[in-house]
């Protein structure tokens, strides 16, 4: 395309309200513009990229045997009432009334619609399995839309739903999607990890992975092994192998036969204050936190002073929907002391003890008495170890819980997609049943599989840019080649540029020709910003049919003949 | 694809609530399912067709120099308030509030968003012209959704917007879209006419064509010439050439020197009653109707007894927004008689006289006196002809208003798309201006160009079906070839069917293989219903490598060898 005919409004400066590299660059390169908070127009350049991402997703979904369809954005509220999500979804669900006063939701996801559809059309085991997907605009009224396309209120999503006769079928469908996602994100040039994740609000019966792009602006912490494929969200990551992470020598420590010693610790509440005052290290202390579950149950959780309680693990252990730190009044009531002096000894509430605490030879804990702590406390001797488990976050550099050699590393990540085993969460309440081989009625087993298509674009830009602009992977570049004649008024330059343009287009390559009468600096800056993988500058050498060829992301341009340049590009494109 | 793996839920019977052939067939062929009134899911088969239609639209838009982008469905209400449409659009505009109470509209069209975008990004004549389009889900809360996809509340639309420096530029953009639309609807296999249309509520400064598919279920009447390209909506069509349509011989008639005669016509109100009682023909009578405009103005309109008043023409002549028939009280007041006895003689309100009335040599009219009519009334002699014009609908078989030879014919039509010259209707209130060559600020000239993509699918099915199912044009068939082995359990048949399937797919052809263990009658009925252009039946002749080849829509299948059948298909597909 000739650049002068296109709407690519580049900006010299990053707008003040854009606070991530990807958001700034997408605005500066003329790819997107905000219409309202979290609501964007994709300009021609951005839309070309988004379409290419969607096409790669579509190809791999089709290849994996999924069938594309399109469901409506407007969903009758009754469907959401049947699944029980109409109230549960909260203010993120956009609701509206039609002219007759009937309630609708704008779909943030389509479990209700697809399950109702399949309930109506599928009745026999012979019609299963099915995997149905769509690439569609979704709506979610985020409380704080931010980071450009990363957390928007209207966004493009691929959502797939599998229907199987039994758990074995679901396992196959899930695995097939898991592998398709690997292919998709690899083709998109992303550095990603598939991590074990907690099922969260969407629910399901276990078995869920999130595909995370590893980027600095990540909203989540990804824990991954240096050696094996193990990776998990921090909220889900298991702690390292027992014992291996423990820095004190347990045989030496077990010789500590000292009696418990009472320490006067006025105004020392935090681990930091205690270690400083007592000359101890954090891993010699027990941190005891009092939690209250949504069912009213109160318990204590003990982790080592250098560890963090993982509330998801506590909640899952208790079998409740949520837990939160108890208020000061409750703490006073169950420990007999204000916040900051709790310890496991003498408590009458359940005490959840982390594995690493159970292995401590001797430790310092709160005395359940204002301004006092206790030293030389020995787990098992001085308090019982009836509920020992994994109640803490994994730590960086600790041994991998899965393999023999690896250690855990932490990364920032953003979610690109996820795969979920839903089981019968929707098929049971919505009545999606089939008749099996023996004539028995059975509830279908479902999975759901999402990819945030517009979010993926953000992740790609975060991973592929430099100070001057985007560096597109060739698979999704809006144009593969950018031709920049230094002066369009110089006939020799212009004719040569035009000739290269025509030849590359005839070879099926997408070429952007900068035919604008602008200063060379402006044009080269724009080219870097837009980030085509290959740039050809036609300047003074045009008379000798020489050009400057440069791959975006490499520091130096190379002078070569036109034929050499075209060969370079054809070779590179054929390799893609 | 193997049919057993696909969700194509065909139905033997047409659902009771589907009242048009296209709606019935799309449901029966398993292409669509209703989610709520006017809101549909496109099942895999229907979605394949819709994507192909969208791709043809996209190719021709790109070819015409338009650039694709994507604007959001959620539009801030403020934009609609600025254009003045927020209240004017009425209940068809779906409105909602976000979690912060801010008002939004779900876009039924995007003039406000695109004009605001271009206002912000374009400031110089050097950035013009521009033509920006999207293919996007639109929302319109129809009072009575019906005919399946024809009048839906959520539907797929292509909308394009052109921005030019001046009227000459707009003319070029308009013409380019007009021609692109011709190519699009031709490629889609549609029988259509581009008709002159009234601008309607969307407004604009004149210059609008509707592209109408000629189908029996059409909601509009299309008037088209048998010889030249003239076509118009009935509301807009000009009446035939003066004089030529008049059945009485004017020279003979002008010899009627008779004096006016008063006729006692008690209880004779209608043209039918009068002609029956008086032994006259309707074209000897003047029909006089009293209209009231929205500004309060009252006038009489006279057309011949066999003609119909065209209110759009009356409204345009008066320069008002709307007219309606006056109530009985007003008629009594201005004519001195009850409804049914009005005539042009002696009225003190303006009298709009249709051309054909002005040419009548002698006629019968109401006497403006209860129970009386007048005969031998002569226009020009007995009432003045100060406001003569075209105030009636065109009539079938009358001469074409444009060419010398043709006559007008009437068709039922449904709108596929339209092209509008908007002029400055949106650019002026929303402030979309640019600086011209001389440094002067100018308002941009806009056009808008819509195609109802899902509506187009309905029109295609209406025009391409028989009693057994759809007959897809090859350009948009979900699968080009349908292979039906009579028995999948017969190894010879199955192996041959599979071999043909593989060979055609390797040649890049989209093939559906009916691998279901169903009775032959069921499979052949389904194949007809789904309407692939070519069908290959593999039956008893499989041992001799013979098949039955049939083009959908032709009555007879032909027996031939596999190689002949494949050659037939390859030839046909290459010709497309």
PDB file of C-alpha atoms in Angstrom, chain B residues 132-369:
ATOM      1  CA  UNK B 132     -12.737   3.690   6.225  1.00  0.00           C
ATOM      2  CA  UNK B 133     -14.863   0.600   6.714  1.00  0.00           C
ATOM      3  CA  UNK B 134     -15.548  -2.191   9.152  1.00  0.00           C
ATOM      4  CA  UNK B 135     -17.452  -5.474   9.149  1.00  0.00           C
ATOM      5  CA  UNK B 136     -19.035  -5.564  12.548  1.00  0.00           C
ATOM      6  CA  UNK B 137     -21.917  -6.679  14.705  1.00  0.00           C
ATOM      7  CA  UNK B 138     -24.601  -4.012  14.913  1.00  0.00           C
ATOM      8  CA  UNK B 139     -27.499  -3.608  17.317  1.00  0.00           C
ATOM      9  CA  UNK B 140     -30.948  -2.243  16.536  1.00  0.00           C
ATOM     10  CA  UNK B 141     -33.929  -2.905  18.778  1.00  0.00           C
ATOM     11  CA  UNK B 142     -36.524  -3.528  16.060  1.00  0.00           C
ATOM     12  CA  UNK B 143     -40.088  -3.278  17.256  1.00  0.00           C
ATOM     13  CA  UNK B 144     -41.060  -6.390  15.335  1.00  0.00           C
ATOM     14  CA  UNK B 145     -38.054  -8.586  14.514  1.00  0.00           C
ATOM     15  CA  UNK B 146     -39.045 -11.010  11.742  1.00  0.00           C
ATOM     16  CA  UNK B 147     -38.142 -13.107   8.721  1.00  0.00           C
ATOM     17  CA  UNK B 148     -35.173 -14.662  10.522  1.00  0.00           C
ATOM     18  CA  UNK B 149     -32.022 -12.730   9.709  1.00  0.00           C
ATOM     19  CA  UNK B 150     -33.852 -10.187   7.556  1.00  0.00           C
ATOM     20  CA  UNK B 151     -34.986  -7.936  10.367  1.00  0.00           C
ATOM     21  CA  UNK B 152     -32.891  -8.840  13.383  1.00  0.00           C
ATOM     22  CA  UNK B 153     -31.792  -6.981  16.483  1.00  0.00           C
ATOM     23  CA  UNK B 154     -28.151  -8.069  16.345  1.00  0.00           C
ATOM     24  CA  UNK B 155     -26.708  -8.461  12.879  1.00  0.00           C
ATOM     25  CA  UNK B 156     -23.521  -8.308  10.854  1.00  0.00           C
ATOM     26  CA  UNK B 157     -22.998  -5.191   8.775  1.00  0.00           C
ATOM     27  CA  UNK B 158     -20.335  -3.662   6.604  1.00  0.00           C
ATOM     28  CA  UNK B 159     -20.313   0.084   7.086  1.00  0.00           C
ATOM     29  CA  UNK B 160     -17.961   2.425   5.243  1.00  0.00           C
ATOM     30  CA  UNK B 161     -17.469   6.174   5.596  1.00  0.00           C
ATOM     31  CA  UNK B 162     -15.759   8.422   3.078  1.00  0.00           C
ATOM     32  CA  UNK B 163     -14.165  11.776   3.834  1.00  0.00           C
ATOM     33  CA  UNK B 164     -13.413  14.208   1.018  1.00  0.00           C
ATOM     34  CA  UNK B 165     -12.298  17.765   0.585  1.00  0.00           C
ATOM     35  CA  UNK B 166     -15.188  18.797  -1.620  1.00  0.00           C
ATOM     36  CA  UNK B 167     -18.307  17.713  -3.491  1.00  0.00           C
ATOM     37  CA  UNK B 168     -16.316  16.578  -6.511  1.00  0.00           C
ATOM     38  CA  UNK B 169     -14.272  14.279  -4.298  1.00  0.00           C
ATOM     39  CA  UNK B 170     -17.417  12.906  -2.675  1.00  0.00           C
ATOM     40  CA  UNK B 171     -18.854  12.233  -6.118  1.00  0.00           C
ATOM     41  CA  UNK B 172     -15.801  10.114  -6.984  1.00  0.00           C
ATOM     42  CA  UNK B 173     -15.935   8.234  -3.675  1.00  0.00           C
ATOM     43  CA  UNK B 174     -19.663   7.631  -4.097  1.00  0.00           C
ATOM     44  CA  UNK B 175     -19.268   6.376  -7.632  1.00  0.00           C
ATOM     45  CA  UNK B 176     -16.445   4.053  -6.582  1.00  0.00           C
ATOM     46  CA  UNK B 177     -18.611   2.512  -3.858  1.00  0.00           C
ATOM     47  CA  UNK B 178     -21.561   2.267  -6.232  1.00  0.00           C
ATOM     48  CA  UNK B 179     -19.405   0.266  -8.626  1.00  0.00           C
ATOM     49  CA  UNK B 180     -17.901  -1.883  -5.854  1.00  0.00           C
ATOM     50  CA  UNK B 181     -21.438  -2.759  -4.726  1.00  0.00           C
ATOM     51  CA  UNK B 182     -22.295  -3.887  -8.232  1.00  0.00           C
ATOM     52  CA  UNK B 183     -19.273  -6.178  -8.222  1.00  0.00           C
ATOM     53  CA  UNK B 184     -20.058  -7.516  -4.743  1.00  0.00           C
ATOM     54  CA  UNK B 185     -23.686  -8.415  -5.412  1.00  0.00           C
ATOM     55  CA  UNK B 186     -22.805  -9.860  -8.803  1.00  0.00           C
ATOM     56  CA  UNK B 187     -20.154 -12.104  -7.256  1.00  0.00           C
ATOM     57  CA  UNK B 188     -22.704 -13.186  -4.648  1.00  0.00           C
ATOM     58  CA  UNK B 189     -24.982 -14.418  -7.416  1.00  0.00           C
ATOM     59  CA  UNK B 190     -27.783 -11.995  -6.579  1.00  0.00           C
ATOM     60  CA  UNK B 191     -30.487 -10.668  -8.875  1.00  0.00           C
ATOM     61  CA  UNK B 192     -30.502  -7.043  -7.779  1.00  0.00           C
ATOM     62  CA  UNK B 193     -31.173  -3.471  -8.893  1.00  0.00           C
ATOM     63  CA  UNK B 194     -29.574  -0.248  -7.721  1.00  0.00           C
ATOM     64  CA  UNK B 195     -32.534   2.046  -7.103  1.00  0.00           C
ATOM     65  CA  UNK B 196     -32.821   5.723  -6.386  1.00  0.00           C
ATOM     66  CA  UNK B 197     -34.072   6.112  -2.863  1.00  0.00           C
ATOM     67  CA  UNK B 198     -35.279   8.702  -0.405  1.00  0.00           C
ATOM     68  CA  UNK B 199     -32.664   9.670   2.171  1.00  0.00           C
ATOM     69  CA  UNK B 200     -34.971   8.873   5.103  1.00  0.00           C
ATOM     70  CA  UNK B 201     -34.057   9.395   8.736  1.00  0.00           C
ATOM     71  CA  UNK B 202     -30.296   9.117   8.284  1.00  0.00           C
ATOM     72  CA  UNK B 203     -30.493  12.328   6.308  1.00  0.00           C
ATOM     73  CA  UNK B 204     -28.002  13.858   3.966  1.00  0.00           C
ATOM     74  CA  UNK B 205     -27.986  16.276   1.117  1.00  0.00           C
ATOM     75  CA  UNK B 206     -29.321  14.108  -1.680  1.00  0.00           C
ATOM     76  CA  UNK B 207     -27.741  11.361  -3.697  1.00  0.00           C
ATOM     77  CA  UNK B 208     -28.626   7.949  -2.386  1.00  0.00           C
ATOM     78  CA  UNK B 209     -29.126   4.564  -3.953  1.00  0.00           C
ATOM     79  CA  UNK B 210     -30.424   1.395  -2.405  1.00  0.00           C
ATOM     80  CA  UNK B 211     -29.294  -1.948  -3.728  1.00  0.00           C
ATOM     81  CA  UNK B 212     -32.365  -4.153  -3.745  1.00  0.00           C
ATOM     82  CA  UNK B 213     -32.581  -7.904  -4.193  1.00  0.00           C
ATOM     83  CA  UNK B 214     -35.689  -8.791  -6.147  1.00  0.00           C
ATOM     84  CA  UNK B 215     -37.492 -11.393  -4.044  1.00  0.00           C
ATOM     85  CA  UNK B 216     -41.075 -12.294  -3.251  1.00  0.00           C
ATOM     86  CA  UNK B 217     -40.782 -11.521   0.456  1.00  0.00           C
ATOM     87  CA  UNK B 218     -39.565  -8.015  -0.277  1.00  0.00           C
ATOM     88  CA  UNK B 219     -40.719  -5.332   2.109  1.00  0.00           C
ATOM     89  CA  UNK B 220     -40.341  -2.622  -0.539  1.00  0.00           C
ATOM     90  CA  UNK B 221     -41.670  -2.056  -4.046  1.00  0.00           C
ATOM     91  CA  UNK B 222     -39.003  -1.491  -6.672  1.00  0.00           C
ATOM     92  CA  UNK B 223     -39.972   0.288  -9.882  1.00  0.00           C
ATOM     93  CA  UNK B 224     -37.663  -0.557 -12.771  1.00  0.00           C
ATOM     94  CA  UNK B 225     -37.591   0.119 -16.500  1.00  0.00           C
ATOM     95  CA  UNK B 226     -37.801  -2.789 -18.920  1.00  0.00           C
ATOM     96  CA  UNK B 227     -35.215  -1.204 -21.233  1.00  0.00           C
ATOM     97  CA  UNK B 228     -32.852   1.266 -19.555  1.00  0.00           C
ATOM     98  CA  UNK B 229     -31.167   1.061 -16.150  1.00  0.00           C
ATOM     99  CA  UNK B 230     -33.736   3.271 -14.435  1.00  0.00           C
ATOM    100  CA  UNK B 231     -34.906   1.906 -11.094  1.00  0.00           C
ATOM    101  CA  UNK B 232     -36.268   3.537  -7.962  1.00  0.00           C
ATOM    102  CA  UNK B 233     -38.176   2.799  -4.818  1.00  0.00           C
ATOM    103  CA  UNK B 234     -41.900   3.311  -5.309  1.00  0.00           C
ATOM    104  CA  UNK B 235     -41.793   6.207  -2.840  1.00  0.00           C
ATOM    105  CA  UNK B 236     -39.184   7.883  -4.999  1.00  0.00           C
ATOM    106  CA  UNK B 237     -39.975   6.714  -8.576  1.00  0.00           C
ATOM    107  CA  UNK B 238     -40.909   9.491 -10.968  1.00  0.00           C
ATOM    108  CA  UNK B 239     -44.088   9.191 -12.977  1.00  0.00           C
ATOM    109  CA  UNK B 240     -43.893   8.249 -16.637  1.00  0.00           C
ATOM    110  CA  UNK B 241     -43.413  10.661 -19.524  1.00  0.00           C
ATOM    111  CA  UNK B 242     -46.054  13.361 -19.783  1.00  0.00           C
ATOM    112  CA  UNK B 243     -48.992  12.601 -21.995  1.00  0.00           C
ATOM    113  CA  UNK B 244     -47.900   9.189 -23.063  1.00  0.00           C
ATOM    114  CA  UNK B 245     -49.689   7.522 -20.217  1.00  0.00           C
ATOM    115  CA  UNK B 246     -52.942   9.291 -20.735  1.00  0.00           C
ATOM    116  CA  UNK B 247     -55.670   7.099 -22.133  1.00  0.00           C
ATOM    117  CA  UNK B 248     -58.196   9.692 -23.315  1.00  0.00           C
ATOM    118  CA  UNK B 249     -57.563  11.470 -26.577  1.00  0.00           C
ATOM    119  CA  UNK B 250     -56.953  15.051 -25.518  1.00  0.00           C
ATOM    120  CA  UNK B 251     -57.933  16.695 -28.842  1.00  0.00           C
ATOM    121  CA  UNK B 252     -61.244  14.869 -28.880  1.00  0.00           C
ATOM    122  CA  UNK B 253     -61.780  15.555 -25.241  1.00  0.00           C
ATOM    123  CA  UNK B 254     -61.033  19.241 -25.554  1.00  0.00           C
ATOM    124  CA  UNK B 255     -64.136  19.555 -27.671  1.00  0.00           C
ATOM    125  CA  UNK B 256     -66.196  18.873 -24.551  1.00  0.00           C
ATOM    126  CA  UNK B 257     -67.714  22.312 -24.067  1.00  0.00           C
ATOM    127  CA  UNK B 258     -70.433  21.098 -21.740  1.00  0.00           C
ATOM    128  CA  UNK B 259     -71.344  23.119 -18.712  1.00  0.00           C
ATOM    129  CA  UNK B 260     -70.665  21.753 -15.256  1.00  0.00           C
ATOM    130  CA  UNK B 261     -73.367  19.392 -14.112  1.00  0.00           C
ATOM    131  CA  UNK B 262     -74.244  18.732 -10.487  1.00  0.00           C
ATOM    132  CA  UNK B 263     -74.691  15.055  -9.580  1.00  0.00           C
ATOM    133  CA  UNK B 264     -76.589  13.882  -6.521  1.00  0.00           C
ATOM    134  CA  UNK B 265     -74.366  11.171  -5.036  1.00  0.00           C
ATOM    135  CA  UNK B 266     -75.671  10.337  -1.549  1.00  0.00           C
ATOM    136  CA  UNK B 267     -73.507   7.877   0.348  1.00  0.00           C
ATOM    137  CA  UNK B 268     -71.091   7.533  -2.555  1.00  0.00           C
ATOM    138  CA  UNK B 269     -67.682   8.221  -0.998  1.00  0.00           C
ATOM    139  CA  UNK B 270     -65.171   5.998  -2.676  1.00  0.00           C
ATOM    140  CA  UNK B 271     -63.864   5.931  -6.219  1.00  0.00           C
ATOM    141  CA  UNK B 272     -65.267   2.402  -6.580  1.00  0.00           C
ATOM    142  CA  UNK B 273     -68.744   3.427  -5.462  1.00  0.00           C
ATOM    143  CA  UNK B 274     -68.750   6.440  -7.733  1.00  0.00           C
ATOM    144  CA  UNK B 275     -67.572   4.665 -10.860  1.00  0.00           C
ATOM    145  CA  UNK B 276     -70.123   1.918 -10.324  1.00  0.00           C
ATOM    146  CA  UNK B 277     -72.983   4.351  -9.771  1.00  0.00           C
ATOM    147  CA  UNK B 278     -72.076   6.796 -12.536  1.00  0.00           C
ATOM    148  CA  UNK B 279     -70.935   4.332 -15.173  1.00  0.00           C
ATOM    149  CA  UNK B 280     -67.632   6.195 -15.384  1.00  0.00           C
ATOM    150  CA  UNK B 281     -64.058   4.860 -15.287  1.00  0.00           C
ATOM    151  CA  UNK B 282     -61.666   5.771 -12.494  1.00  0.00           C
ATOM    152  CA  UNK B 283     -59.428   7.754 -14.849  1.00  0.00           C
ATOM    153  CA  UNK B 284     -62.326  10.166 -15.484  1.00  0.00           C
ATOM    154  CA  UNK B 285     -62.462  11.117 -11.789  1.00  0.00           C
ATOM    155  CA  UNK B 286     -60.320  13.402  -9.679  1.00  0.00           C
ATOM    156  CA  UNK B 287     -59.416  12.100  -6.252  1.00  0.00           C
ATOM    157  CA  UNK B 288     -58.983  15.052  -3.857  1.00  0.00           C
ATOM    158  CA  UNK B 289     -57.280  14.402  -0.509  1.00  0.00           C
ATOM    159  CA  UNK B 290     -56.770  16.935   2.258  1.00  0.00           C
ATOM    160  CA  UNK B 291     -53.337  16.786   3.972  1.00  0.00           C
ATOM    161  CA  UNK B 292     -51.967  18.417   7.074  1.00  0.00           C
ATOM    162  CA  UNK B 293     -48.229  19.038   7.390  1.00  0.00           C
ATOM    163  CA  UNK B 294     -46.224  18.886  10.627  1.00  0.00           C
ATOM    164  CA  UNK B 295     -46.033  22.694  10.569  1.00  0.00           C
ATOM    165  CA  UNK B 296     -49.843  22.934  10.602  1.00  0.00           C
ATOM    166  CA  UNK B 297     -50.225  23.832   6.927  1.00  0.00           C
ATOM    167  CA  UNK B 298     -53.305  22.299   5.239  1.00  0.00           C
ATOM    168  CA  UNK B 299     -53.529  21.649   1.492  1.00  0.00           C
ATOM    169  CA  UNK B 300     -55.465  19.616  -1.048  1.00  0.00           C
ATOM    170  CA  UNK B 301     -53.821  17.119  -3.387  1.00  0.00           C
ATOM    171  CA  UNK B 302     -55.565  16.105  -6.610  1.00  0.00           C
ATOM    172  CA  UNK B 303     -54.652  12.928  -8.470  1.00  0.00           C
ATOM    173  CA  UNK B 304     -56.548  10.917 -11.027  1.00  0.00           C
ATOM    174  CA  UNK B 305     -59.041   8.388  -9.634  1.00  0.00           C
ATOM    175  CA  UNK B 306     -56.887   5.445 -10.710  1.00  0.00           C
ATOM    176  CA  UNK B 307     -53.709   6.874  -9.121  1.00  0.00           C
ATOM    177  CA  UNK B 308     -52.297   6.909  -5.589  1.00  0.00           C
ATOM    178  CA  UNK B 309     -50.986  10.006  -3.800  1.00  0.00           C
ATOM    179  CA  UNK B 310     -47.270   9.766  -2.955  1.00  0.00           C
ATOM    180  CA  UNK B 311     -46.869  11.446   0.415  1.00  0.00           C
ATOM    181  CA  UNK B 312     -43.077  11.678   0.122  1.00  0.00           C
ATOM    182  CA  UNK B 313     -43.455  13.779  -3.013  1.00  0.00           C
ATOM    183  CA  UNK B 314     -46.083  15.974  -1.326  1.00  0.00           C
ATOM    184  CA  UNK B 315     -43.852  16.412   1.719  1.00  0.00           C
ATOM    185  CA  UNK B 316     -40.826  17.270  -0.434  1.00  0.00           C
ATOM    186  CA  UNK B 317     -42.888  19.763  -2.481  1.00  0.00           C
ATOM    187  CA  UNK B 318     -44.057  21.524   0.673  1.00  0.00           C
ATOM    188  CA  UNK B 319     -40.554  21.434   2.188  1.00  0.00           C
ATOM    189  CA  UNK B 320     -41.819  19.940   5.454  1.00  0.00           C
ATOM    190  CA  UNK B 321     -40.707  16.931   7.511  1.00  0.00           C
ATOM    191  CA  UNK B 322     -43.963  14.977   7.339  1.00  0.00           C
ATOM    192  CA  UNK B 323     -47.564  15.103   6.154  1.00  0.00           C
ATOM    193  CA  UNK B 324     -50.604  13.097   7.123  1.00  0.00           C
ATOM    194  CA  UNK B 325     -54.211  12.886   5.982  1.00  0.00           C
ATOM    195  CA  UNK B 326     -56.267  15.579   7.695  1.00  0.00           C
ATOM    196  CA  UNK B 327     -58.853  14.516  10.241  1.00  0.00           C
ATOM    197  CA  UNK B 328     -62.582  14.660   9.469  1.00  0.00           C
ATOM    198  CA  UNK B 329     -63.048  17.910  11.354  1.00  0.00           C
ATOM    199  CA  UNK B 330     -60.376  19.669   9.319  1.00  0.00           C
ATOM    200  CA  UNK B 331     -61.836  18.303   6.078  1.00  0.00           C
ATOM    201  CA  UNK B 332     -65.279  19.608   7.043  1.00  0.00           C
ATOM    202  CA  UNK B 333     -63.785  22.982   7.896  1.00  0.00           C
ATOM    203  CA  UNK B 334     -61.771  23.546   4.697  1.00  0.00           C
ATOM    204  CA  UNK B 335     -64.192  21.915   2.192  1.00  0.00           C
ATOM    205  CA  UNK B 336     -67.537  22.610   3.846  1.00  0.00           C
ATOM    206  CA  UNK B 337     -68.451  18.945   3.455  1.00  0.00           C
ATOM    207  CA  UNK B 338     -67.725  15.625   5.159  1.00  0.00           C
ATOM    208  CA  UNK B 339     -64.951  13.319   3.926  1.00  0.00           C
ATOM    209  CA  UNK B 340     -65.713  11.944   0.455  1.00  0.00           C
ATOM    210  CA  UNK B 341     -66.977  15.046  -1.303  1.00  0.00           C
ATOM    211  CA  UNK B 342     -63.857  17.182  -1.674  1.00  0.00           C
ATOM    212  CA  UNK B 343     -62.930  18.713  -5.031  1.00  0.00           C
ATOM    213  CA  UNK B 344     -60.532  21.375  -6.266  1.00  0.00           C
ATOM    214  CA  UNK B 345     -63.174  23.956  -7.211  1.00  0.00           C
ATOM    215  CA  UNK B 346     -63.633  26.852  -4.841  1.00  0.00           C
ATOM    216  CA  UNK B 347     -61.089  25.762  -2.225  1.00  0.00           C
ATOM    217  CA  UNK B 348     -59.194  28.553  -0.446  1.00  0.00           C
ATOM    218  CA  UNK B 349     -56.321  26.307   0.672  1.00  0.00           C
ATOM    219  CA  UNK B 350     -53.420  25.536  -1.709  1.00  0.00           C
ATOM    220  CA  UNK B 351     -54.346  22.881  -4.285  1.00  0.00           C
ATOM    221  CA  UNK B 352     -51.533  20.590  -5.477  1.00  0.00           C
ATOM    222  CA  UNK B 353     -52.530  19.204  -8.874  1.00  0.00           C
ATOM    223  CA  UNK B 354     -50.835  16.167 -10.348  1.00  0.00           C
ATOM    224  CA  UNK B 355     -49.584  16.456 -13.929  1.00  0.00           C
ATOM    225  CA  UNK B 356     -52.079  13.867 -15.143  1.00  0.00           C
ATOM    226  CA  UNK B 357     -55.005  15.733 -13.599  1.00  0.00           C
ATOM    227  CA  UNK B 358     -53.889  18.929 -15.309  1.00  0.00           C
ATOM    228  CA  UNK B 359     -54.121  17.125 -18.647  1.00  0.00           C
ATOM    229  CA  UNK B 360     -57.651  15.768 -18.128  1.00  0.00           C
ATOM    230  CA  UNK B 361     -60.099  17.271 -20.698  1.00  0.00           C
ATOM    231  CA  UNK B 362     -63.121  16.826 -18.469  1.00  0.00           C
ATOM    232  CA  UNK B 363     -63.674  15.131 -15.183  1.00  0.00           C
ATOM    233  CA  UNK B 364     -65.870  14.282 -12.241  1.00  0.00           C
ATOM    234  CA  UNK B 365     -64.910  15.734  -8.858  1.00  0.00           C
ATOM    235  CA  UNK B 366     -66.363  16.222  -5.404  1.00  0.00           C
ATOM    236  CA  UNK B 367     -68.545  19.318  -5.089  1.00  0.00           C
ATOM    237  CA  UNK B 368     -67.339  20.330  -1.617  1.00  0.00           C
ATOM    238  CA  UNK B 369     -70.970  19.820  -0.670  1.00  0.00           C
TER     239      UNK B 369
END
